[in-house]
PDB file of C-alpha atoms in Angstrom:
ATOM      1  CA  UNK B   9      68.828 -16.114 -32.781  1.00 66.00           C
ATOM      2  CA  UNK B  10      68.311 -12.691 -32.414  1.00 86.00           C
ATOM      3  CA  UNK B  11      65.247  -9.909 -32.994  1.00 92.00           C
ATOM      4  CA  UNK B  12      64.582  -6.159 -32.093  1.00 93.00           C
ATOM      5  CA  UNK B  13      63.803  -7.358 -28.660  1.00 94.00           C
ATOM      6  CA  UNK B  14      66.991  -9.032 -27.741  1.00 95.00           C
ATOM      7  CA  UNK B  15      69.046  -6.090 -29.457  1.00 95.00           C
ATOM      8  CA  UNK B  16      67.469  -4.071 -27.252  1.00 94.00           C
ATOM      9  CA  UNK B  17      68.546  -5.634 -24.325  1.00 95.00           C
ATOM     10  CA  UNK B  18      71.907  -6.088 -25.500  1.00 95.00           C
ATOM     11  CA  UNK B  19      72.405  -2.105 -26.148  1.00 93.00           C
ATOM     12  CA  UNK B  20      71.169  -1.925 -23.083  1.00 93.00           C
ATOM     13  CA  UNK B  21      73.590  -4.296 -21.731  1.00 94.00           C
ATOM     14  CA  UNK B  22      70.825  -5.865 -19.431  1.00 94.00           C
ATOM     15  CA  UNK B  23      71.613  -9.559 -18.578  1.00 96.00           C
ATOM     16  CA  UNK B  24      68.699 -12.192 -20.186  1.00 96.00           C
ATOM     17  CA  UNK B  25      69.222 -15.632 -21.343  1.00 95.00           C
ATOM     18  CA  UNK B  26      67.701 -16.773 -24.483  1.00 95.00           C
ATOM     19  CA  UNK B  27      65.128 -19.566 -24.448  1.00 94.00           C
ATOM     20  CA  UNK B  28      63.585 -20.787 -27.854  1.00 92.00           C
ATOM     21  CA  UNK B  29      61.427 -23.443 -28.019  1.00 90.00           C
ATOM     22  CA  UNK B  30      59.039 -24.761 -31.218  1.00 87.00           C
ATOM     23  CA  UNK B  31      56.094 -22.617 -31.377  1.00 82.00           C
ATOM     24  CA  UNK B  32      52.946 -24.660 -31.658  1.00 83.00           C
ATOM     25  CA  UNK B  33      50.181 -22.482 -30.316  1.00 80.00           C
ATOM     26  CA  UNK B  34      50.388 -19.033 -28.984  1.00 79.00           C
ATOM     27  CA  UNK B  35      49.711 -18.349 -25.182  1.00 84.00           C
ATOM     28  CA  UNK B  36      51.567 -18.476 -22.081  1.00 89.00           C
ATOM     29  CA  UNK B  37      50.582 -21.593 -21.283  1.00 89.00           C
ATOM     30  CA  UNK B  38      51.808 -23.306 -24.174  1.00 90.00           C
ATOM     31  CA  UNK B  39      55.051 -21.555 -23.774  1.00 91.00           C
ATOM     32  CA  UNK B  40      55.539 -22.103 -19.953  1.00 91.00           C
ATOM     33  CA  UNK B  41      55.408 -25.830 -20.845  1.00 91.00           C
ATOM     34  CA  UNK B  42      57.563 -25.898 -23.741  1.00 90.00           C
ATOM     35  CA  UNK B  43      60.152 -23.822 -21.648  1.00 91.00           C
ATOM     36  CA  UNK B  44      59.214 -26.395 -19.013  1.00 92.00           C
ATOM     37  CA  UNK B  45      59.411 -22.612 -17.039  1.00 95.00           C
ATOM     38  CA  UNK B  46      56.297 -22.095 -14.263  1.00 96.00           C
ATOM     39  CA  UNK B  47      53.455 -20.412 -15.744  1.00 95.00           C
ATOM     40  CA  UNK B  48      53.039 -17.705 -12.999  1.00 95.00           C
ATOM     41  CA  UNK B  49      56.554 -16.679 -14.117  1.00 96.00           C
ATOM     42  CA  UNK B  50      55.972 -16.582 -17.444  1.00 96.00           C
ATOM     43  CA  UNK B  51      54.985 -13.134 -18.827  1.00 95.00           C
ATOM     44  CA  UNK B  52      51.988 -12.354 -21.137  1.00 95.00           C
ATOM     45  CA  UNK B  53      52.713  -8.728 -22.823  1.00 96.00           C
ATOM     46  CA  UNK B  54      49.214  -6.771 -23.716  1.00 96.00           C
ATOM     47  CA  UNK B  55      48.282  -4.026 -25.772  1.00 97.00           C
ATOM     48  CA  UNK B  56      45.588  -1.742 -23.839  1.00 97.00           C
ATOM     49  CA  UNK B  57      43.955   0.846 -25.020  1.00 96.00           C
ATOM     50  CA  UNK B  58      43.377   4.010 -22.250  1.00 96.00           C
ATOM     51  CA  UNK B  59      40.581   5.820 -22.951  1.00 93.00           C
ATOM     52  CA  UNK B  60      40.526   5.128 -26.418  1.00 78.00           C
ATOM     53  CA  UNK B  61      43.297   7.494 -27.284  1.00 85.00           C
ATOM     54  CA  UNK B  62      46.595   6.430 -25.149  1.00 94.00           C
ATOM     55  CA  UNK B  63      47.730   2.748 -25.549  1.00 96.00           C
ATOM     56  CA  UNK B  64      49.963   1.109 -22.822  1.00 97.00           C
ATOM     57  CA  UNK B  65      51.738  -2.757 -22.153  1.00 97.00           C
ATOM     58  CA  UNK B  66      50.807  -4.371 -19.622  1.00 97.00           C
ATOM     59  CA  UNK B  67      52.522  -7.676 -18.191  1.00 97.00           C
ATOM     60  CA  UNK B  68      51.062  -9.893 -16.447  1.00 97.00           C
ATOM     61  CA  UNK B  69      52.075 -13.441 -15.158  1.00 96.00           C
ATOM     62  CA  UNK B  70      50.332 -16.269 -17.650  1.00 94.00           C
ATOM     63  CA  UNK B  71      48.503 -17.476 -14.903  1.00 95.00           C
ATOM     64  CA  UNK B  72      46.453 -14.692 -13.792  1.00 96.00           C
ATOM     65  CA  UNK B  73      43.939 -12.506 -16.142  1.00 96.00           C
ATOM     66  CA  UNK B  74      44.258  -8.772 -16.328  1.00 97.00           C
ATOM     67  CA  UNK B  75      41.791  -6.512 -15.008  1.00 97.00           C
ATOM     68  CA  UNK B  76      40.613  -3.500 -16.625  1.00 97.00           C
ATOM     69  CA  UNK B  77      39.227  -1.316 -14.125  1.00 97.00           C
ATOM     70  CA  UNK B  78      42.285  -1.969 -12.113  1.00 97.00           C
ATOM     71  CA  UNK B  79      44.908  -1.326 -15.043  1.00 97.00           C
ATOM     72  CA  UNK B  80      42.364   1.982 -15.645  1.00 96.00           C
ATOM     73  CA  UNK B  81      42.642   3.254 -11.877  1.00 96.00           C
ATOM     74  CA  UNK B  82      46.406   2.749 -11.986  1.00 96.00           C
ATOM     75  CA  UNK B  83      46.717   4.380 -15.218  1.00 95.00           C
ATOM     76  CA  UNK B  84      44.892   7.468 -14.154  1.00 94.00           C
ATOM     77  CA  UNK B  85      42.362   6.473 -16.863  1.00 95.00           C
ATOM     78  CA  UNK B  86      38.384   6.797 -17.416  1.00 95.00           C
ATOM     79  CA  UNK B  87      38.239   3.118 -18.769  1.00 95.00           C
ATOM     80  CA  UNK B  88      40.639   0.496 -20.603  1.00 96.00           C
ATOM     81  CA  UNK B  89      40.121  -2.004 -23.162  1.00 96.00           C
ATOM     82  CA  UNK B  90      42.296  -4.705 -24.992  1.00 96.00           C
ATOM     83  CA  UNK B  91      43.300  -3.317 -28.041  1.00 95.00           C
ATOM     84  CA  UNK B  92      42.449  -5.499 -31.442  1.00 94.00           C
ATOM     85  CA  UNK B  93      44.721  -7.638 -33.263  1.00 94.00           C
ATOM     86  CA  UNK B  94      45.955  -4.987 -36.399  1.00 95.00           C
ATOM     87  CA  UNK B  95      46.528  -1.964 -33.311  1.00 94.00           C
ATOM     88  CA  UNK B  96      48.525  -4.059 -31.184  1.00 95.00           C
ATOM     89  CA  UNK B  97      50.609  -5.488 -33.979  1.00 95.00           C
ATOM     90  CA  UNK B  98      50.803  -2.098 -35.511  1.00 95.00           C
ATOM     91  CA  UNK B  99      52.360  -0.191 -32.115  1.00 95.00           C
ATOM     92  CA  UNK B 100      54.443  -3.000 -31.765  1.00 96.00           C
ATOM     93  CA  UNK B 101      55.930  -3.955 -34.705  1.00 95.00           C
ATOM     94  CA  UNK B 102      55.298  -7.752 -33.362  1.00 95.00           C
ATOM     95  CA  UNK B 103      53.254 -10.302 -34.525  1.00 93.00           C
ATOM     96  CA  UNK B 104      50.306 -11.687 -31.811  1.00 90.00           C
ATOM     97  CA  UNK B 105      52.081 -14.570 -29.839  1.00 88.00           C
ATOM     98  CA  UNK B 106      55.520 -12.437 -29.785  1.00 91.00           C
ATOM     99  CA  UNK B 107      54.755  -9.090 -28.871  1.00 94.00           C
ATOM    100  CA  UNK B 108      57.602  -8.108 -26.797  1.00 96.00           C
ATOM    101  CA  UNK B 109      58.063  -4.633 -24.460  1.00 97.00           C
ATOM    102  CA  UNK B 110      61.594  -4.486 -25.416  1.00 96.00           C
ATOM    103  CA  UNK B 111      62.389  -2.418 -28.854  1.00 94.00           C
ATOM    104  CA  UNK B 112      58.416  -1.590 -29.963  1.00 94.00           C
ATOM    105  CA  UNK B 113      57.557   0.189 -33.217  1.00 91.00           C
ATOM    106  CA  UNK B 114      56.125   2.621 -31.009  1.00 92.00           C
ATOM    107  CA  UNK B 115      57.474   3.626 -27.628  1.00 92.00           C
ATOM    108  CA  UNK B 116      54.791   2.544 -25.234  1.00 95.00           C
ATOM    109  CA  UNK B 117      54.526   2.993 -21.760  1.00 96.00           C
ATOM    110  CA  UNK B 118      54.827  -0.128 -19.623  1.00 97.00           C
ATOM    111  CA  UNK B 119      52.967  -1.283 -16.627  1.00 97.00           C
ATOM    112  CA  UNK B 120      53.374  -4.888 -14.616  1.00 96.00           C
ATOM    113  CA  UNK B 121      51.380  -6.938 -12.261  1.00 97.00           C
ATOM    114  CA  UNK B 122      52.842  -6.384  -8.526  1.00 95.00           C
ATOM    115  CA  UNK B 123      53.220 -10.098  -8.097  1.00 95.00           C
ATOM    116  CA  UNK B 124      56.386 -10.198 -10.899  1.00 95.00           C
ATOM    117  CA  UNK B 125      58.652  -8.595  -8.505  1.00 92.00           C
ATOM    118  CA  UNK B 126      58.068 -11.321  -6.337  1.00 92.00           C
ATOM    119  CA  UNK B 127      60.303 -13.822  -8.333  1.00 95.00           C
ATOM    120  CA  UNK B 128      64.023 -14.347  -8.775  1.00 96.00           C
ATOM    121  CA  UNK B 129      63.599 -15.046 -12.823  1.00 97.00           C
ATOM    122  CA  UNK B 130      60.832 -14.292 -14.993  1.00 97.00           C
ATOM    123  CA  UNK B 131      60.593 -15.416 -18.711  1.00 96.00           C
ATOM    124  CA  UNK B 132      59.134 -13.006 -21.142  1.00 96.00           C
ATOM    125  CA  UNK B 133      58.430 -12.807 -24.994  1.00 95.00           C
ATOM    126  CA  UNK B 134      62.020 -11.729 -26.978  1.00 94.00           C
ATOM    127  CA  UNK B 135      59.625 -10.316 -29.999  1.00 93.00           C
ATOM    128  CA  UNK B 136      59.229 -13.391 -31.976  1.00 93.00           C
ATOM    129  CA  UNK B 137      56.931 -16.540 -32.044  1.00 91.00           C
ATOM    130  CA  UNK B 138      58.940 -19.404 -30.124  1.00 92.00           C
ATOM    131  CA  UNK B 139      61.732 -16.989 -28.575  1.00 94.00           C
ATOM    132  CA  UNK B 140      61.509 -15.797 -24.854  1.00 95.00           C
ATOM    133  CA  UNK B 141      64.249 -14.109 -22.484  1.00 96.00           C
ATOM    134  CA  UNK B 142      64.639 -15.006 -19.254  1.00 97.00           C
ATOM    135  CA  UNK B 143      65.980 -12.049 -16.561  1.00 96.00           C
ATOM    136  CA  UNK B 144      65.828 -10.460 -13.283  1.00 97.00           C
ATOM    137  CA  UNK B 145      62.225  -8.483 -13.299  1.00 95.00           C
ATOM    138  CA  UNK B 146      64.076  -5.454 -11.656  1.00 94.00           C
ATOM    139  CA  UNK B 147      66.474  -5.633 -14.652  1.00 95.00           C
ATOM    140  CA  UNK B 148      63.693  -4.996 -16.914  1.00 93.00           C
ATOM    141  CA  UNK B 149      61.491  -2.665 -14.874  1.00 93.00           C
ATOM    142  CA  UNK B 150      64.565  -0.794 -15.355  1.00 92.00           C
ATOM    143  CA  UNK B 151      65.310  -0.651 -18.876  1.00 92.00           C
ATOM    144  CA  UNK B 152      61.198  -0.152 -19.431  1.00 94.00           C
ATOM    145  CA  UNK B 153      60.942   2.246 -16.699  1.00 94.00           C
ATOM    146  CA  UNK B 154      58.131   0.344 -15.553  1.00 95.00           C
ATOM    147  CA  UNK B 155      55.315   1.284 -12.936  1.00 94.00           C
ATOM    148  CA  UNK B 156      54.263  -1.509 -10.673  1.00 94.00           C
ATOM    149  CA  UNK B 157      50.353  -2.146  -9.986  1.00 95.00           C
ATOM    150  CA  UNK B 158      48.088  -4.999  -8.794  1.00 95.00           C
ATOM    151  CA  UNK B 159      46.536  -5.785 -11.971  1.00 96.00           C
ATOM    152  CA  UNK B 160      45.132  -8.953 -12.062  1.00 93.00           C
ATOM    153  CA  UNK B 161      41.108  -9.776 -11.767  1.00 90.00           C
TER     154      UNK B 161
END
């Protein structure tokens, strides 16, 4: 199994472990138990829209919910807001359910919740429904270039 996401790791030559699993519903939830992989490890990747004109990913564990003001603070930003279905699929070149920070349509900037670092392993969307990589979270802060921020509500 492969997709843009795990090519781009691979060029990248940043260590990750596939995980697949049958994709019944989307949401980390669903995935953290099909993975049988803990849900605060298990990475939801959203589209956000910064003051209606700069779009960033942010990744935050399944478990916790993303807050805007704070994601808008870190961000330097006036205000943020999800962004809809079509945008998010559009700047990512991934369907909902699989969008992936590794190999986007459109390079995005990258922002994660604090709390990932915290964790040996974390297990994050490869860019397709059903297929996940698990890595080191300094591993992919690197290849992202991530910034680090307490995010969550």
């Amino acid at each position: 199994m492969s997709t843009r996401g795990i090519q781009y790791l691979k060029n990248h030559r940043i260590p990750h472990e596939v995980v697949t699993y049958d994709h019944e519903e989307k949401g980390a939830e669903f995935a953290a138990r099909a993975a049988d992989f803990p849900l605060d490890r298990t990475i939801k990747t959203l589209v956000v829209a910064l003051d209606s004109s700069r779009w960033i990913l942010a990744l935050m564990p399944g478990d916790r919910q993303l807050s805007m003001k704070k994601i808008a603070k870190a961000c330097g930003a006036k205000r943020a807001a999800m962004a809809d279905t079509a945008t998010a699929q559009r700047l990512t070149g991934y369907r909902i359910g699989g969008i992936s920070p590794f190999g986007t349509q459109k390079r995005l900037a990258v922002i994660m919740d604090r709390s990932l670092a915290n964790h040996k392993k974390i297990m994050i969307n490869a860019g397709q429904r059903g297929t996940m990589v698990k890595m080191a979270p300094g591993d992919m802060v690197q290849c992202l270039n991530a910034l680090s921020a307490d995010l969550s509500t």
